Short mmCIF file of C-alpha atoms in Angstrom, two decimals:
data_model
loop_
_atom_site.label_atom_id
_atom_site.label_comp_id
_atom_site.label_asym_id
_atom_site.label_seq_id
_atom_site.Cartn_x
_atom_site.Cartn_y
_atom_site.Cartn_z
CA MET K 4 22.77 -20.84 70.19
CA SER K 5 21.44 -23.88 68.97
CA LEU K 6 19.95 -24.60 64.90
CA SER K 7 17.64 -26.11 64.26
CA ALA K 8 16.28 -27.52 60.36
CA ARG K 9 13.12 -26.70 59.37
CA ARG K 10 11.45 -28.92 56.79
CA VAL K 11 10.24 -26.96 53.30
CA THR K 12 7.63 -28.69 51.57
CA LEU K 13 7.64 -27.78 47.78
CA PRO K 14 4.68 -27.56 45.73
CA ALA K 15 4.19 -31.11 43.45
CA ILE K 16 4.50 -30.22 39.11
CA THR K 17 2.28 -31.22 37.98
CA PRO K 18 3.65 -31.90 34.43
CA ILE K 19 1.53 -30.27 31.45
CA VAL K 20 0.01 -33.09 28.99
CA LEU K 21 -1.02 -31.62 25.92
CA GLN K 22 -4.52 -33.27 24.93
CA LYS K 23 -5.34 -34.99 21.80
CA ARG K 24 -7.71 -35.05 19.48
CA VAL K 25 -9.06 -36.79 16.61
CA ILE K 26 -9.16 -35.24 13.03
CA LYS K 27 -10.44 -36.34 9.76
CA VAL K 28 -8.42 -36.09 6.91
CA TYR K 29 -9.29 -36.58 3.05
CA SER K 30 -7.87 -36.89 -0.24
CA GLU K 31 -8.84 -35.69 -3.78
CA ASP K 32 -10.87 -39.37 -4.38
CA GLU K 33 -12.58 -38.45 -1.09
CA THR K 34 -11.45 -42.12 0.97
CA SER K 35 -10.32 -40.97 4.71
CA ARG K 36 -7.91 -40.87 6.66
CA ALA K 37 -8.21 -40.39 11.03
CA LEU K 38 -5.98 -39.46 12.59
CA GLU K 39 -4.85 -38.88 17.04
CA VAL K 40 -2.52 -35.73 17.34
CA PRO K 41 -2.08 -33.62 19.76
CA SER K 42 -3.38 -30.23 19.95
CA ASP K 43 -0.33 -29.08 19.43
CA ILE K 44 0.23 -30.20 15.87
CA THR K 45 1.19 -28.24 13.18
CA ALA K 46 -0.11 -28.84 9.73
CA ARG K 47 3.54 -30.00 8.32
CA ASP K 48 3.36 -32.27 11.25
CA VAL K 49 -0.31 -34.13 10.62
CA CYS K 50 0.93 -34.13 6.19
CA GLN K 51 4.13 -35.89 7.86
CA LEU K 52 2.32 -38.57 9.33
CA LEU K 53 -0.20 -39.29 6.82
CA ILE K 54 3.63 -39.19 4.59
CA LEU K 55 4.60 -41.85 6.65
CA LYS K 56 1.58 -44.28 7.16
CA ASN K 57 0.83 -44.75 3.32
CA HIS K 58 4.40 -44.66 2.38
CA TYR K 59 4.77 -41.92 0.21
CA ILE K 60 7.60 -40.05 -1.43
CA ASP K 61 8.38 -36.96 1.03
CA ASP K 62 9.54 -34.28 -2.29
CA HIS K 63 8.39 -31.56 0.03
CA SER K 64 5.16 -30.94 -2.30
CA TRP K 65 3.00 -32.74 0.89
CA THR K 66 0.28 -30.00 0.97
CA LEU K 67 -2.61 -29.61 3.98
CA PHE K 68 -6.08 -27.76 3.30
CA GLU K 69 -8.36 -25.76 4.57
CA HIS K 70 -11.77 -26.54 2.14
CA LEU K 71 -15.14 -24.18 3.00
CA PRO K 72 -17.74 -26.09 0.84
CA ASN K 73 -20.23 -24.05 2.00
CA LEU K 74 -19.08 -21.15 0.38
CA GLY K 75 -16.84 -22.08 -2.35
CA VAL K 76 -13.14 -21.33 -0.47
CA GLU K 77 -10.92 -22.98 -0.03
CA ARG K 78 -6.83 -22.20 0.83
CA THR K 79 -3.47 -23.58 2.19
CA ILE K 80 -2.69 -24.12 5.58
CA GLU K 81 1.25 -23.15 5.71
CA ASP K 82 3.21 -25.64 7.37
CA HIS K 83 3.60 -23.87 10.71
CA GLU K 84 0.45 -22.54 11.64
CA LEU K 85 -1.28 -24.85 14.44
CA VAL K 86 -3.97 -27.28 12.82
CA ILE K 87 -6.19 -27.60 16.04
CA GLU K 88 -6.38 -24.13 16.27
CA VAL K 89 -8.32 -23.82 12.30
CA LEU K 90 -10.42 -26.07 12.80
CA SER K 91 -11.81 -23.77 16.17
CA LYS K 92 -13.04 -22.01 13.83
CA TRP K 93 -14.77 -23.37 11.54
CA GLY K 94 -18.97 -23.44 13.49
CA MET K 95 -20.69 -26.99 14.49
CA GLU K 96 -22.58 -27.20 11.18
CA GLU K 97 -20.54 -26.74 8.53
CA GLU K 98 -19.35 -28.72 6.34
CA ASN K 99 -15.95 -28.16 6.78
CA LYS K 100 -12.47 -30.88 5.00
CA LEU K 101 -8.93 -31.40 5.57
CA TYR K 102 -8.11 -32.42 2.10
CA PHE K 103 -4.53 -33.79 2.26
CA ARG K 104 -2.35 -33.66 -1.63
CA LYS K 105 -0.26 -32.08 -3.57
CA ASN K 106 0.69 -27.88 -4.22
CA TYR K 107 4.26 -28.52 -5.74
CA ALA K 108 3.52 -24.62 -6.38
CA LYS K 109 3.73 -23.74 -2.48
CA TYR K 110 7.33 -22.68 -2.16
CA GLU K 111 8.05 -21.99 -5.93
CA PHE K 112 8.21 -17.93 -6.21
CA PHE K 113 11.67 -18.89 -3.91
CA LYS K 114 12.81 -20.97 -6.86
CA ASN K 115 11.12 -18.89 -9.64
CA PRO K 116 10.65 -15.17 -8.66
CA MET K 117 10.04 -14.62 -11.57
CA TYR K 118 6.64 -15.31 -12.77
CA PHE K 119 5.20 -14.85 -9.78
CA PHE K 120 5.81 -10.80 -9.40
CA PRO K 121 5.20 -9.12 -13.51
CA GLU K 122 6.18 -5.53 -14.17
CA HIS K 123 3.38 -3.70 -14.52
CA MET K 124 2.08 -4.82 -11.18
CA VAL K 125 4.73 -4.64 -8.72
CA SER K 126 6.38 -0.61 -8.01
CA PHE K 127 8.40 1.09 -4.96
CA ALA K 128 6.90 2.98 -2.24
CA THR K 129 10.62 5.08 -2.41
CA GLU K 130 12.88 5.48 -5.51
CA THR K 131 14.96 2.52 -6.02
CA ASN K 132 18.32 3.14 -7.80
CA GLY K 133 18.38 0.41 -11.64
CA GLU K 134 16.06 -2.18 -12.07
CA ILE K 135 15.27 -4.94 -9.39
CA SER K 136 14.92 -8.50 -10.01
CA PRO K 137 12.28 -10.68 -8.83
CA THR K 138 14.29 -12.35 -6.61
CA GLN K 139 14.96 -8.69 -5.28
CA ILE K 140 11.30 -8.32 -4.66
CA LEU K 141 10.77 -11.13 -3.05
CA GLN K 142 13.75 -10.72 -0.28
CA MET K 143 12.05 -6.70 0.04
CA PHE K 144 8.93 -9.27 0.71
CA ILE K 145 10.75 -11.41 2.87
CA ASN K 146 13.05 -8.66 5.26
CA SER K 147 13.30 -4.71 3.92
CA SER K 148 11.38 -1.77 5.36
CA THR K 149 11.57 -0.62 1.67
CA TYR K 150 8.70 -2.62 0.24
CA PRO K 151 7.42 -3.42 -3.01
CA GLU K 152 3.33 -2.23 -3.59
CA ILE K 153 1.47 -5.23 -5.92
CA HIS K 154 -0.94 -3.11 -7.91
CA GLY K 155 -4.16 -3.89 -10.91
CA PHE K 156 -7.11 -3.66 -11.57
CA LEU K 157 -9.57 -6.64 -9.71
CA HIS K 158 -13.13 -6.70 -9.86
CA ALA K 159 -14.70 -6.15 -6.54
CA LYS K 160 -18.39 -8.04 -5.41
CA GLU K 161 -19.72 -5.52 -4.07
CA GLN K 162 -21.17 -5.74 -0.22
CA GLY K 163 -25.07 -7.12 0.09
CA LYS K 164 -25.42 -6.94 -3.53
CA LYS K 165 -24.61 -10.02 -6.03
CA SER K 166 -22.60 -7.01 -8.81
CA TRP K 167 -19.69 -6.73 -9.57
CA LYS K 168 -17.07 -3.62 -9.38
CA LYS K 169 -13.95 -3.05 -11.30
CA ILE K 170 -11.23 -1.09 -9.30
CA TYR K 171 -7.89 -0.23 -8.57
CA PHE K 172 -5.70 -2.19 -6.23
CA LEU K 173 -3.39 -1.59 -4.21
CA LEU K 174 -1.35 -3.90 -1.90
CA ARG K 175 1.11 -2.64 0.92
CA ARG K 176 1.98 -3.76 4.63
CA SER K 177 -0.83 -2.37 5.92
CA GLY K 178 -3.19 -3.44 4.42
CA LEU K 179 -5.37 -3.80 0.91
CA TYR K 180 -6.65 -0.68 -0.13
CA PHE K 181 -8.82 0.85 -3.55
CA SER K 182 -8.43 4.07 -5.15
CA THR K 183 -11.14 5.69 -5.09
CA LYS K 184 -10.80 8.20 -7.80
CA GLY K 185 -8.98 6.15 -11.07
CA THR K 186 -5.40 4.49 -10.69
CA SER K 187 -4.86 7.76 -7.81
CA LYS K 188 -2.11 6.97 -5.01
CA GLU K 189 -3.43 9.86 -3.32
CA PRO K 190 -3.26 9.29 0.53
CA ARG K 191 -6.86 10.87 -0.15
CA HIS K 192 -8.50 9.39 -2.62
CA LEU K 193 -7.33 5.86 -1.12
CA GLN K 194 -9.18 3.77 0.75
CA PHE K 195 -9.15 0.81 3.10
CA PHE K 196 -10.48 -2.20 2.29
CA SER K 197 -9.31 -5.34 4.66
CA GLU K 198 -6.54 -6.28 6.66
CA PHE K 199 -4.06 -9.51 7.11
CA GLY K 200 -3.66 -9.67 10.73
CA SER K 201 -7.91 -11.51 11.66
CA SER K 202 -8.08 -13.27 8.39
CA ASP K 203 -6.93 -15.49 5.85
CA VAL K 204 -6.49 -15.34 1.83
CA TYR K 205 -8.57 -17.99 0.01
CA VAL K 206 -8.89 -19.15 -3.74
CA SER K 207 -12.27 -19.15 -4.80
CA MET K 208 -13.01 -22.33 -6.01
CA ALA K 209 -16.97 -21.87 -8.21
CA GLY K 210 -16.85 -17.90 -7.92
CA LYS K 211 -18.38 -17.65 -11.24
CA LYS K 212 -21.67 -20.03 -9.95
CA LYS K 213 -21.59 -19.35 -6.20
CA HIS K 214 -21.48 -15.63 -6.28
CA GLY K 215 -21.46 -14.63 -9.94
CA ALA K 216 -18.00 -13.62 -10.84
CA PRO K 217 -16.91 -12.14 -13.70
CA THR K 218 -13.79 -14.28 -14.00
CA SER K 219 -12.72 -17.57 -12.85
CA TYR K 220 -9.51 -16.61 -11.23
CA GLY K 221 -11.35 -15.22 -8.09
CA PHE K 222 -9.84 -15.20 -4.44
CA CYS K 223 -10.80 -13.10 -0.67
CA PHE K 224 -11.12 -11.88 2.45
CA LYS K 225 -12.10 -14.68 5.29
CA PRO K 226 -12.21 -13.39 8.93
CA ASN K 227 -10.40 -15.73 11.07
CA LYS K 228 -13.70 -15.80 13.89
CA ALA K 229 -16.79 -18.01 12.19
CA GLY K 230 -19.09 -16.60 9.61
CA GLY K 231 -21.31 -17.01 6.45
CA PRO K 232 -20.87 -15.53 2.80
CA ARG K 233 -21.56 -11.91 3.84
CA ASP K 234 -18.34 -12.26 5.66
CA LEU K 235 -16.41 -12.17 2.92
CA LYS K 236 -14.36 -9.84 0.71
CA MET K 237 -14.74 -11.03 -2.94
CA LEU K 238 -11.84 -9.80 -4.96
CA CYS K 239 -10.86 -11.34 -8.55
CA ALA K 240 -8.91 -10.71 -11.27
CA GLU K 241 -8.49 -10.70 -15.07
CA GLU K 242 -6.34 -14.27 -14.94
CA GLU K 243 -4.53 -17.25 -13.90
CA GLN K 244 -1.52 -14.72 -13.39
CA SER K 245 -2.60 -11.69 -11.63
CA ARG K 246 -4.42 -13.98 -9.14
CA THR K 247 -1.19 -16.02 -8.21
CA CYS K 248 0.83 -12.40 -8.04
CA TRP K 249 -1.81 -11.33 -5.09
CA VAL K 250 -2.12 -13.86 -3.17
CA THR K 251 1.95 -15.12 -3.26
CA ALA K 252 2.10 -11.49 -2.25
CA ILE K 253 -0.55 -11.35 0.95
CA ARG K 254 0.79 -14.44 1.80
CA LEU K 255 4.10 -13.17 2.27
CA LEU K 256 3.49 -9.71 4.13
CA LYS K 257 1.57 -11.63 6.97
CA TYR K 258 4.26 -15.02 7.21
CA GLY K 259 7.52 -12.83 6.08
CA MET K 260 10.51 -15.00 7.26
CA GLN K 261 8.63 -17.03 8.91
CA LEU K 262 7.74 -18.20 5.13
CA TYR K 263 11.38 -18.62 4.10
CA GLN K 264 12.04 -21.19 7.34
CA ASN K 265 9.31 -23.36 6.54
CA TYR K 266 11.12 -23.34 2.76
CA MET K 267 15.31 -23.44 3.87
CA HIS K 268 13.71 -25.96 7.86
CA PRO K 269 10.41 -28.42 6.29
CA TYR K 270 10.99 -31.07 9.28
CA GLN K 271 11.65 -28.26 12.23
CA GLY K 272 7.71 -28.97 13.79
CA ARG K 273 6.28 -28.74 17.57
CA SER K 274 5.30 -32.61 17.70
CA GLY K 275 8.39 -35.05 17.24
CA CYS K 276 8.55 -35.39 13.79
CA SER K 277 12.04 -33.73 13.04
CA SER K 278 15.06 -34.26 10.69
CA GLN K 279 16.38 -37.03 14.04
CA SER K 280 13.42 -39.12 13.56
CA VAL K 281 12.50 -39.06 9.07
CA SER K 282 15.41 -38.76 7.03
CA PRO K 283 14.73 -36.28 3.86
CA MET K 284 14.07 -37.89 0.74
CA ARG K 285 14.16 -36.97 -2.39
CA SER K 286 11.12 -36.85 -5.31
CA ILE K 287 12.52 -39.33 -7.91
CA SER K 288 11.06 -36.86 -10.54
CA GLU K 289 12.47 -33.79 -9.37
CA ASN K 290 16.40 -34.55 -8.65
CA SER K 291 17.01 -38.19 -10.08
CA LEU K 292 16.42 -37.60 -13.45
CA VAL K 293 19.24 -36.85 -16.25
CA ALA K 294 18.91 -36.47 -20.37
CA MET K 295 20.89 -39.95 -21.44
CA ASP K 296 21.14 -40.41 -24.54
CA PHE K 297 20.35 -44.37 -24.87
CA SER K 298 21.13 -43.65 -29.39
CA GLY K 299 24.13 -45.95 -28.96
CA GLN K 300 25.81 -49.75 -27.61
CA LYS K 301 25.99 -47.76 -24.16
CA SER K 302 24.24 -44.63 -22.79
CA ARG K 303 25.59 -41.82 -21.42
CA VAL K 304 24.39 -38.47 -19.59
CA ILE K 305 24.06 -35.22 -21.62
CA GLU K 306 25.54 -32.40 -20.30
CA ASN K 307 26.02 -30.46 -22.73
CA PRO K 308 22.28 -28.26 -23.48
CA THR K 309 22.45 -28.05 -27.15
CA GLU K 310 23.96 -31.71 -27.40
CA ALA K 311 20.76 -33.30 -25.88
CA LEU K 312 18.69 -31.70 -28.83
CA SER K 313 20.47 -32.98 -31.08
CA VAL K 314 19.97 -36.11 -30.20
CA ALA K 315 16.47 -36.12 -28.65
CA VAL K 316 14.33 -37.70 -32.48
CA GLU K 317 17.24 -39.94 -33.23
CA GLU K 318 16.77 -41.40 -29.43
CA GLY K 319 13.29 -41.36 -29.45
CA LEU K 320 13.27 -43.56 -32.79
CA ALA K 321 16.24 -46.01 -30.72
CA TRP K 322 12.86 -46.60 -28.09
CA ARG K 323 11.18 -47.04 -30.26
CA LYS K 324 13.20 -50.37 -31.65
CA LYS K 325 13.43 -51.47 -27.97
CA GLY K 326 9.94 -51.99 -27.87
CA CYS K 327 10.53 -55.60 -27.81
CA LEU K 328 12.48 -56.07 -24.56
CA ARG K 329 9.82 -53.57 -23.14
CA LEU K 330 7.16 -56.24 -23.39
CA GLY K 331 9.92 -58.64 -21.97
CA ILE K 332 8.71 -56.26 -18.22
CA HIS K 333 4.95 -56.02 -19.48
CA GLY K 334 4.15 -58.68 -21.55
CA SER K 335 4.95 -61.47 -23.70
CA PRO K 336 6.46 -60.88 -27.26
CA THR K 337 3.28 -63.01 -29.38
CA ALA K 338 1.86 -61.84 -32.54
CA SER K 339 1.88 -58.54 -32.75
CA SER K 340 -1.67 -57.18 -33.19
CA GLN K 341 -1.44 -58.93 -29.15
CA SER K 342 1.52 -57.29 -28.27
CA SER K 343 -0.06 -53.34 -30.07
CA ALA K 344 -3.24 -53.99 -28.05
CA ALA K 345 -0.86 -54.38 -24.57
CA ASN K 346 1.11 -51.89 -25.34
CA MET K 347 -2.19 -49.88 -25.55
CA ALA K 348 -3.27 -50.86 -22.20
CA ILE K 349 -0.28 -50.96 -19.64
CA HIS K 350 -0.83 -47.73 -19.01
CA ARG K 351 -3.97 -47.41 -17.40
CA SER K 352 -2.44 -48.29 -14.77
CA GLN K 353 0.29 -45.32 -13.89
CA PRO K 354 -0.74 -43.09 -10.83
CA TRP K 355 0.14 -39.68 -14.23
CA PHE K 356 -3.15 -41.31 -16.11
CA HIS K 357 -6.24 -40.13 -15.84
CA HIS K 358 -9.22 -41.93 -18.04
CA ARG K 359 -12.43 -40.42 -18.48
CA ILE K 360 -11.75 -36.55 -17.47
CA SER K 361 -13.04 -33.45 -19.23
CA ARG K 362 -10.37 -30.93 -20.22
CA ASP K 363 -12.21 -28.67 -17.60
CA GLU K 364 -11.68 -31.37 -15.62
CA ALA K 365 -8.00 -31.78 -16.51
CA GLN K 366 -7.36 -28.11 -16.07
CA ARG K 367 -8.38 -27.71 -12.24
CA LEU K 368 -6.77 -30.94 -11.21
CA ILE K 369 -3.36 -29.46 -12.62
CA ILE K 370 -4.06 -25.51 -11.28
CA GLN K 371 -5.14 -27.51 -7.71
CA GLN K 372 -1.34 -28.84 -7.35
CA GLY K 373 0.13 -25.81 -8.54
CA LEU K 374 1.11 -24.01 -12.19
CA VAL K 375 4.88 -25.26 -12.10
CA ASP K 376 6.01 -26.08 -15.11
CA GLY K 377 6.12 -29.56 -15.84
CA VAL K 378 3.20 -30.78 -13.92
CA PHE K 379 1.51 -33.17 -15.98
CA LEU K 380 -0.66 -35.49 -16.12
CA VAL K 381 -1.92 -37.92 -19.54
CA ARG K 382 -6.15 -38.18 -20.32
CA ASP K 383 -8.72 -39.58 -23.07
CA SER K 384 -9.24 -37.20 -25.65
CA GLN K 385 -12.60 -36.65 -25.65
CA SER K 386 -12.65 -35.48 -29.46
CA ASN K 387 -11.02 -38.76 -30.95
CA PRO K 388 -11.83 -41.41 -28.42
CA LYS K 389 -8.50 -43.11 -30.32
CA THR K 390 -6.32 -40.96 -28.98
CA PHE K 391 -4.59 -39.85 -25.91
CA VAL K 392 -4.20 -35.76 -24.25
CA LEU K 393 -1.38 -34.96 -22.35
CA SER K 394 -1.82 -31.65 -20.40
CA MET K 395 0.70 -29.73 -18.88
CA SER K 396 1.73 -26.97 -17.18
CA HIS K 397 4.74 -24.01 -18.69
CA GLY K 398 4.76 -20.04 -17.61
CA GLN K 399 1.74 -20.34 -15.10
CA LYS K 400 -0.31 -21.65 -18.16
CA ILE K 401 -1.65 -24.98 -19.11
CA LYS K 402 -1.96 -26.54 -23.17
CA HIS K 403 -2.69 -29.81 -24.39
CA PHE K 404 -0.72 -31.84 -26.51
CA GLN K 405 -2.98 -34.59 -28.39
CA ILE K 406 -1.22 -37.68 -29.07
CA ILE K 407 -1.62 -39.48 -31.77
CA PRO K 408 -1.92 -43.38 -33.05
CA VAL K 409 0.70 -44.71 -35.69
CA GLU K 410 0.59 -47.27 -37.56
CA GLU K 411 3.44 -49.22 -39.75
CA ASP K 412 3.56 -52.89 -40.46
CA GLY K 413 0.23 -53.49 -38.43
CA GLU K 414 1.80 -52.55 -34.83
CA MET K 415 0.47 -49.92 -33.43
CA PHE K 416 2.87 -46.16 -31.93
CA HIS K 417 2.45 -42.74 -29.74
CA THR K 418 3.79 -40.13 -31.36
CA LEU K 419 4.06 -36.01 -30.32
CA ASP K 420 5.66 -34.52 -33.31
CA ASP K 421 3.48 -36.28 -36.68
CA GLY K 422 5.43 -39.23 -36.88
CA HIS K 423 9.18 -38.32 -36.11
CA THR K 424 9.07 -39.85 -32.46
CA ARG K 425 6.98 -43.26 -32.09
CA PHE K 426 6.73 -44.93 -28.43
CA THR K 427 5.05 -48.23 -28.48
CA ASP K 428 3.70 -47.07 -25.36
CA LEU K 429 1.79 -44.03 -23.12
CA ILE K 430 5.10 -44.65 -20.22
CA GLN K 431 7.71 -45.22 -22.78
CA LEU K 432 6.63 -40.79 -24.21
CA VAL K 433 6.11 -40.12 -20.37
CA GLU K 434 9.30 -41.01 -19.72
CA PHE K 435 11.41 -39.77 -22.94
CA TYR K 436 9.61 -36.26 -22.02
CA GLN K 437 11.23 -36.72 -17.87
CA LEU K 438 14.16 -36.20 -20.16
CA ASN K 439 14.06 -34.39 -23.18
CA LYS K 440 11.97 -30.95 -24.35
CA GLY K 441 11.44 -31.76 -27.54
CA VAL K 442 8.58 -30.38 -28.87
CA LEU K 443 6.97 -29.62 -25.50
CA PRO K 444 7.44 -26.37 -23.45
CA CYS K 445 9.70 -27.86 -20.86
CA LYS K 446 10.65 -31.88 -19.94
CA LEU K 447 7.56 -32.90 -18.02
CA LYS K 448 8.22 -33.09 -14.22
CA HIS K 449 5.87 -33.42 -11.33
CA TYR K 450 3.36 -36.11 -12.06
CA CYS K 451 -0.53 -35.22 -11.50
CA SER K 452 -2.21 -37.92 -9.31
CA ARG K 453 -4.93 -38.67 -7.23
CA ILE K 454 -4.43 -39.86 -4.04
CA ALA K 455 -6.25 -42.23 -1.71
CA LEU K 456 -5.64 -42.58 2.32
#
């Protein structure tokens, strides 16, 4: 018996080539940058590309936003979402845009959940033993069958009408419901309003003007398929904290553990931008600043919080005495009038300074970049042209502090506390309050800036 070999021809393996697309990304000053990207690129990868190309510091707050001007809404594109999929939902004639900017509040609920889930808005479907902490509530959203319920009154825009109606709503894992009878949670009184699987939640940017909303704290559900204003399910809260609670809870119910993975592992993208190729960089303002005492011959780190508060004023006075050294960096110490004029102008090049913007515009910028404690900017005062205003976020509210100029021996100084602590320029003032709380509700942490691409 003879054996013969038979040739077997294997089919050729065709490599999978990802199709590339060109996307356009805008910054807040409306400058833009075109990027050629693969079809499986994530929002985090796009941010990483822009960070590298523009040499920005990556503090994990850079975010891609989907902006729909015709509808007056926008949303955070989650880090794991595929950007091309987002673009595929846009209509051909829509003027939608991708924006690249900071959002310090993107994962703040993992760090400080107590600010996001007010007790009066949270209840539980089953009985619980003892009090539930905000951290436990957060854990339930992510990986527990005993889910929390968010409830409260919202204004809802009636479909096909211009009118709004105040209704009691209830958020569960299966979707958002409203009660047809007061605040009743009985199944027979609950009516389905929206689910999360085939829709996204957006924040309204001009709800009062575009949709006649009763307050400025609007949000809405938009189906994934292309649609106009009639397809939006619009809601409106009474205050920012309430809106933040609803939107945060919806994000957690929709994405769950994926959000936590985005927060813990920001460099695990789908397309090449990974921790192997990019070393993580920390935010200078967030992790590198410590309380210092400059009142003696040598500066030292203040570890005791009580001591830090007690030496704040003394330290501020010491900074004032060092004004001549400061001038060595920013200008020549000539006549006092000339040095004062120089000190008054050096802040204009700082990213935290916004020249002639209104109070409303300052609030809009801070809200856009996240109502996190310590987000701030400095601007010209509209009511008094000789003064400045420090606008900052604390406790999910925006507060404004007037910076008053004071004159002594022919020299001008800036102060926030009626002259007790004085500074030769605004840079000194900002740096001081980044290290010391002083008269402010918290230290200055993240500056609010407009970046250019």
